Short mmCIF file of C-alpha atoms in Angstrom, two decimals:
data_model
loop_
_atom_site.label_atom_id
_atom_site.label_comp_id
_atom_site.label_asym_id
_atom_site.label_seq_id
_atom_site.Cartn_x
_atom_site.Cartn_y
_atom_site.Cartn_z
CA MET Y 1 -33.68 -1.17 10.87
CA LYS Y 2 -32.14 1.56 8.78
CA THR Y 3 -28.58 1.14 8.48
CA GLU Y 4 -28.73 5.27 8.81
CA ASP Y 5 -30.06 4.38 12.39
CA ILE Y 6 -26.66 2.32 13.54
CA PRO Y 7 -24.11 4.44 15.10
CA LEU Y 8 -20.89 4.92 13.52
CA ASN Y 9 -17.66 3.75 14.73
CA ARG Y 10 -18.21 1.97 17.26
CA LEU Y 11 -15.25 -0.31 17.12
CA TYR Y 12 -13.07 2.80 17.85
CA ASN Y 13 -15.49 3.39 21.01
CA ASP Y 14 -17.19 1.27 22.84
CA LEU Y 15 -16.53 -1.79 21.31
CA SER Y 16 -12.77 -1.47 20.44
CA TYR Y 17 -12.09 -4.38 22.90
CA LEU Y 18 -13.07 -6.58 20.19
CA TRP Y 19 -10.58 -5.61 17.69
CA PRO Y 20 -7.93 -7.74 19.16
CA VAL Y 21 -10.41 -10.82 18.56
CA ILE Y 22 -11.69 -8.99 15.16
CA SER Y 23 -7.94 -9.10 13.81
CA PRO Y 24 -5.30 -10.75 15.88
CA PRO Y 25 -1.97 -8.97 15.22
CA GLU Y 26 -0.26 -12.49 14.72
CA GLU Y 27 -2.12 -12.14 11.48
CA TYR Y 28 -0.28 -9.15 9.99
CA GLY Y 29 2.72 -10.94 10.37
CA GLU Y 30 3.24 -11.36 6.23
CA GLU Y 31 1.95 -8.17 5.74
CA ALA Y 32 4.16 -6.07 7.93
CA GLY Y 33 6.86 -8.29 6.12
CA LEU Y 34 6.24 -6.13 2.99
CA TRP Y 35 6.30 -2.85 5.03
CA GLN Y 36 9.88 -4.16 6.17
CA LYS Y 37 10.78 -5.12 2.33
CA VAL Y 38 9.80 -1.83 1.21
CA LEU Y 39 11.43 0.49 4.47
CA ARG Y 40 14.64 -2.02 3.83
CA GLU Y 41 14.75 -0.80 0.12
CA TYR Y 42 14.24 2.85 0.42
CA LEU Y 43 16.24 3.47 3.57
CA GLY Y 44 18.59 0.90 3.78
CA ALA Y 45 20.07 -1.01 7.09
CA GLY Y 46 19.99 0.60 10.23
CA ARG Y 47 17.52 1.60 13.14
CA HIS Y 48 15.35 4.60 11.66
CA GLU Y 49 12.48 6.57 13.06
CA ILE Y 50 9.45 6.09 11.56
CA LEU Y 51 5.83 7.30 12.28
CA GLU Y 52 2.61 5.72 11.83
CA LEU Y 53 -0.52 7.86 11.27
CA GLY Y 54 -3.70 6.14 12.10
CA VAL Y 55 -2.39 3.35 14.08
CA GLY Y 56 -5.77 2.10 15.59
CA GLY Y 57 -4.55 -0.98 17.67
CA GLY Y 58 -0.79 -1.14 16.43
CA HIS Y 59 -1.24 -4.73 15.35
CA ASN Y 60 0.59 -4.28 11.69
CA LEU Y 61 3.12 -1.65 13.98
CA SER Y 62 3.94 -4.57 16.60
CA HIS Y 63 5.85 -6.65 13.95
CA LEU Y 64 8.39 -3.32 12.74
CA THR Y 65 8.75 -2.35 16.52
CA ALA Y 66 11.56 -4.98 16.81
CA HIS Y 67 13.16 -3.31 13.76
CA TYR Y 68 12.70 0.46 14.11
CA ASP Y 69 11.89 3.59 16.77
CA ALA Y 70 8.23 4.32 16.32
CA ALA Y 71 6.46 6.64 17.46
CA ALA Y 72 2.29 6.87 16.50
CA VAL Y 73 -0.92 8.83 16.12
CA ASP Y 74 -4.43 7.94 16.50
CA ILE Y 75 -7.71 9.95 16.40
CA SER Y 76 -9.03 7.31 18.83
CA GLY Y 77 -8.09 7.24 22.56
CA LYS Y 78 -9.44 3.44 22.77
CA MET Y 79 -7.65 2.46 20.41
CA LEU Y 80 -4.05 3.85 21.64
CA GLY Y 81 -4.81 2.47 24.65
CA LEU Y 82 -4.77 -0.83 22.58
CA SER Y 83 -1.64 -0.13 20.89
CA ARG Y 84 0.07 1.28 24.07
CA ARG Y 85 -0.47 -1.81 25.86
CA LEU Y 86 0.75 -4.02 22.72
CA ASN Y 87 3.93 -1.65 21.94
CA PRO Y 88 5.51 -0.03 24.94
CA SER Y 89 8.18 0.91 23.40
CA VAL Y 90 6.75 3.27 21.25
CA THR Y 91 5.78 6.96 21.84
CA HIS Y 92 1.97 7.22 21.12
CA HIS Y 93 0.17 10.59 20.51
CA LEU Y 94 -3.55 11.61 20.64
CA GLY Y 95 -4.24 13.56 17.45
CA ASP Y 96 -5.62 13.66 13.59
CA MET Y 97 -3.62 12.72 10.68
CA ARG Y 98 -4.96 15.88 8.96
CA ASN Y 99 -3.09 18.00 11.41
CA VAL Y 100 -1.33 16.82 14.06
CA ARG Y 101 2.27 18.46 14.20
CA LEU Y 102 4.70 16.50 16.49
CA GLY Y 103 7.43 18.85 15.81
CA ARG Y 104 9.99 16.18 14.62
CA LYS Y 105 10.89 14.58 11.89
CA PHE Y 106 11.29 10.50 10.92
CA LYS Y 107 12.60 8.88 7.95
CA ALA Y 108 9.13 7.29 7.12
CA VAL Y 109 5.53 8.04 7.49
CA LEU Y 110 3.59 4.85 7.41
CA ILE Y 111 -0.39 4.79 6.69
CA HIS Y 112 -1.70 1.81 7.28
CA ASP Y 113 -5.62 0.93 6.32
CA ALA Y 114 -6.70 3.97 8.39
CA ILE Y 115 -6.19 5.90 5.39
CA SER Y 116 -9.62 5.12 4.02
CA HIS Y 117 -11.37 6.68 6.39
CA MET Y 118 -10.48 10.05 4.50
CA LEU Y 119 -13.78 10.94 2.95
CA SER Y 120 -12.82 13.98 0.56
CA GLU Y 121 -9.48 14.74 -1.26
CA LYS Y 122 -8.99 17.48 0.58
CA ASP Y 123 -9.14 15.30 3.57
CA ILE Y 124 -5.88 13.05 2.03
CA LEU Y 125 -4.47 16.12 0.63
CA ASP Y 126 -4.19 17.67 4.22
CA THR Y 127 -2.64 14.13 5.32
CA PHE Y 128 -0.33 13.83 3.21
CA THR Y 129 0.55 16.85 3.67
CA THR Y 130 1.19 16.15 7.40
CA ALA Y 131 3.19 13.15 6.15
CA ALA Y 132 5.74 15.43 4.28
CA VAL Y 133 6.21 17.94 7.11
CA HIS Y 134 6.88 15.00 9.40
CA ILE Y 135 9.55 13.04 6.90
CA ASP Y 136 13.12 14.20 7.19
CA THR Y 137 14.31 14.03 3.72
CA PRO Y 138 15.24 11.95 2.07
CA GLY Y 139 12.32 10.15 2.95
CA VAL Y 140 9.41 7.74 2.34
CA LEU Y 141 5.87 7.56 2.56
CA ILE Y 142 4.05 4.27 2.46
CA VAL Y 143 0.13 3.94 2.21
CA ALA Y 144 -2.37 0.92 1.81
CA PRO Y 145 -5.56 2.14 1.22
CA ASP Y 146 -8.38 -0.72 1.89
CA TYR Y 147 -10.07 -0.42 -1.82
CA PHE Y 148 -10.13 1.68 -5.13
CA ARG Y 149 -12.12 2.63 -7.31
CA GLU Y 150 -11.26 0.74 -10.24
CA THR Y 151 -10.93 -2.43 -7.89
CA PHE Y 152 -14.15 -1.96 -5.57
CA SER Y 153 -16.75 -4.62 -6.26
CA SER Y 154 -20.09 -3.97 -4.58
CA PRO Y 155 -21.33 -5.58 -2.28
CA THR Y 156 -18.15 -6.71 -0.42
CA VAL Y 157 -19.19 -9.61 2.14
CA GLU Y 158 -16.92 -11.31 5.06
CA CYS Y 159 -18.02 -13.63 7.65
CA ARG Y 160 -15.59 -14.85 10.46
CA THR Y 161 -15.72 -16.80 13.73
CA GLN Y 162 -12.92 -16.05 15.89
CA ILE Y 163 -12.06 -17.62 19.38
CA ASP Y 164 -9.95 -16.28 22.46
CA GLU Y 165 -9.94 -17.08 26.19
CA SER Y 166 -12.66 -14.61 27.03
CA MET Y 167 -15.06 -15.12 23.99
CA LYS Y 168 -16.04 -16.85 20.96
CA LEU Y 169 -16.97 -13.82 18.40
CA THR Y 170 -18.71 -14.20 14.69
CA TYR Y 171 -19.13 -11.36 12.61
CA PHE Y 172 -20.36 -10.46 9.31
CA GLU Y 173 -19.34 -7.19 7.10
CA TYR Y 174 -21.50 -5.72 4.22
CA ALA Y 175 -19.46 -3.41 2.35
CA HIS Y 176 -21.09 -1.66 -0.44
CA ASP Y 177 -21.71 1.74 -2.58
CA PRO Y 178 -25.47 3.49 -2.41
CA ASP Y 179 -23.83 6.23 -4.57
CA PRO Y 180 -21.28 5.63 -7.06
CA ASN Y 181 -20.79 9.14 -7.99
CA ASP Y 182 -19.60 10.18 -4.86
CA THR Y 183 -16.43 9.13 -2.95
CA VAL Y 184 -17.65 7.45 -0.56
CA ILE Y 185 -18.58 3.61 0.61
CA GLU Y 186 -20.43 1.97 3.57
CA THR Y 187 -19.62 -1.09 5.81
CA VAL Y 188 -21.98 -2.22 7.78
CA PHE Y 189 -20.83 -5.11 10.59
CA THR Y 190 -23.00 -7.41 12.89
CA TYR Y 191 -21.28 -8.89 15.98
CA LEU Y 192 -22.46 -11.97 17.66
CA ILE Y 193 -20.67 -12.15 20.98
CA HIS Y 194 -20.84 -15.59 23.06
CA GLU Y 195 -19.04 -15.00 26.40
CA LYS Y 196 -19.66 -15.09 30.20
CA GLY Y 197 -22.26 -17.82 28.96
CA SER Y 198 -24.45 -15.83 26.75
CA LEU Y 199 -24.84 -14.66 23.43
CA ARG Y 200 -25.43 -11.07 22.43
CA LEU Y 201 -26.08 -8.74 19.24
CA GLU Y 202 -24.15 -5.60 18.16
CA HIS Y 203 -24.23 -3.36 15.19
CA ASP Y 204 -21.77 -1.08 13.60
CA ARG Y 205 -21.38 1.00 10.31
CA MET Y 206 -18.42 2.87 9.02
CA ILE Y 207 -18.16 5.20 6.22
CA THR Y 208 -14.85 5.20 3.63
CA GLY Y 209 -13.18 6.91 1.04
CA LEU Y 210 -13.34 5.63 -2.10
CA PHE Y 211 -10.96 7.03 -4.98
CA SER Y 212 -9.17 6.17 -7.99
CA LYS Y 213 -5.62 5.33 -8.33
CA ARG Y 214 -4.96 7.93 -10.26
CA THR Y 215 -6.47 10.55 -7.72
CA TRP Y 216 -4.36 8.36 -4.76
CA ALA Y 217 -1.16 9.50 -7.07
CA CYS Y 218 -2.57 12.62 -8.21
CA LEU Y 219 -2.54 14.22 -4.05
CA MET Y 220 0.45 12.10 -3.33
CA SER Y 221 2.26 14.56 -5.73
CA GLU Y 222 0.28 17.64 -5.11
CA ALA Y 223 1.99 17.49 -1.51
CA GLY Y 224 6.02 17.12 -3.31
CA PHE Y 225 6.04 13.40 -2.97
CA SER Y 226 7.41 11.09 -6.06
CA THR Y 227 5.06 8.02 -6.21
CA GLU Y 228 5.11 4.39 -7.01
CA GLU Y 229 2.38 1.73 -6.78
CA ARG Y 230 3.57 -1.21 -5.74
CA THR Y 231 1.67 -4.65 -5.75
CA PHE Y 232 1.70 -7.61 -4.02
CA SER Y 233 0.13 -10.87 -3.60
CA LEU Y 234 -0.51 -12.20 0.18
CA GLU Y 235 -1.49 -15.63 1.09
CA SER Y 236 -4.26 -14.47 3.38
CA GLU Y 237 -5.73 -12.29 0.84
CA ASP Y 238 -7.56 -13.17 -2.10
CA ARG Y 239 -7.13 -9.96 -4.27
CA PRO Y 240 -3.90 -8.03 -4.95
CA TYR Y 241 -2.63 -6.12 -2.04
CA VAL Y 242 -1.49 -2.19 -3.15
CA MET Y 243 0.80 0.10 -1.88
CA LEU Y 244 1.55 3.76 -3.02
CA ILE Y 245 4.71 4.68 -2.28
CA GLY Y 246 5.91 8.47 -2.32
CA ARG Y 247 9.59 9.74 -1.91
CA LEU Y 248 10.11 13.13 -0.99
#
């Protein structure tokens, strides 16, 4: 089977029910603590209004809703359904982070690793423009791409087995850069799903963006933000965790 024969983005569609098993909400506690630390630093104390673009299943956001009033946007109705169940206090909107307009302002806009699905500089600039439109100045934008051109090593391989009350799931993730001259990488997933006494195999594929840190900073500046890079260490990560912070 050629990789191009594998359907794209099944994890956000018919395989979305696997997401809470692949990446359980409780595993986001340490990471979300960093987001809260940065929000407190830039916004100060108080129950501020925040917006997450590309919320996915809402796992990172679930650790922030006790402290902030939140709204969320995602292009996948399936993922929004997961987030609604996990985060009932959050106002959810179906939309594309590149052009959604909610008609209201927030003190902070958060974009977790969903920003990695932007495949061109125009996509990124459009998304940063969306963020700027929704920020009540002074406010802050926080972005966390999965990879940067300077730090991505092809191929990157991950394998894990996760178990919940309904299934045992083993997945293999293979990320590689077929063409170093373009701005995208390909990640191929294989899921071995053991449930209801049977084992089945599913394949999935994603195309995500790969840009230099300078490109990210320049596009954030073009959208009107003053920019800062912040690097942290996470016990759950074997590589530096980088946030891009924009002030407006």
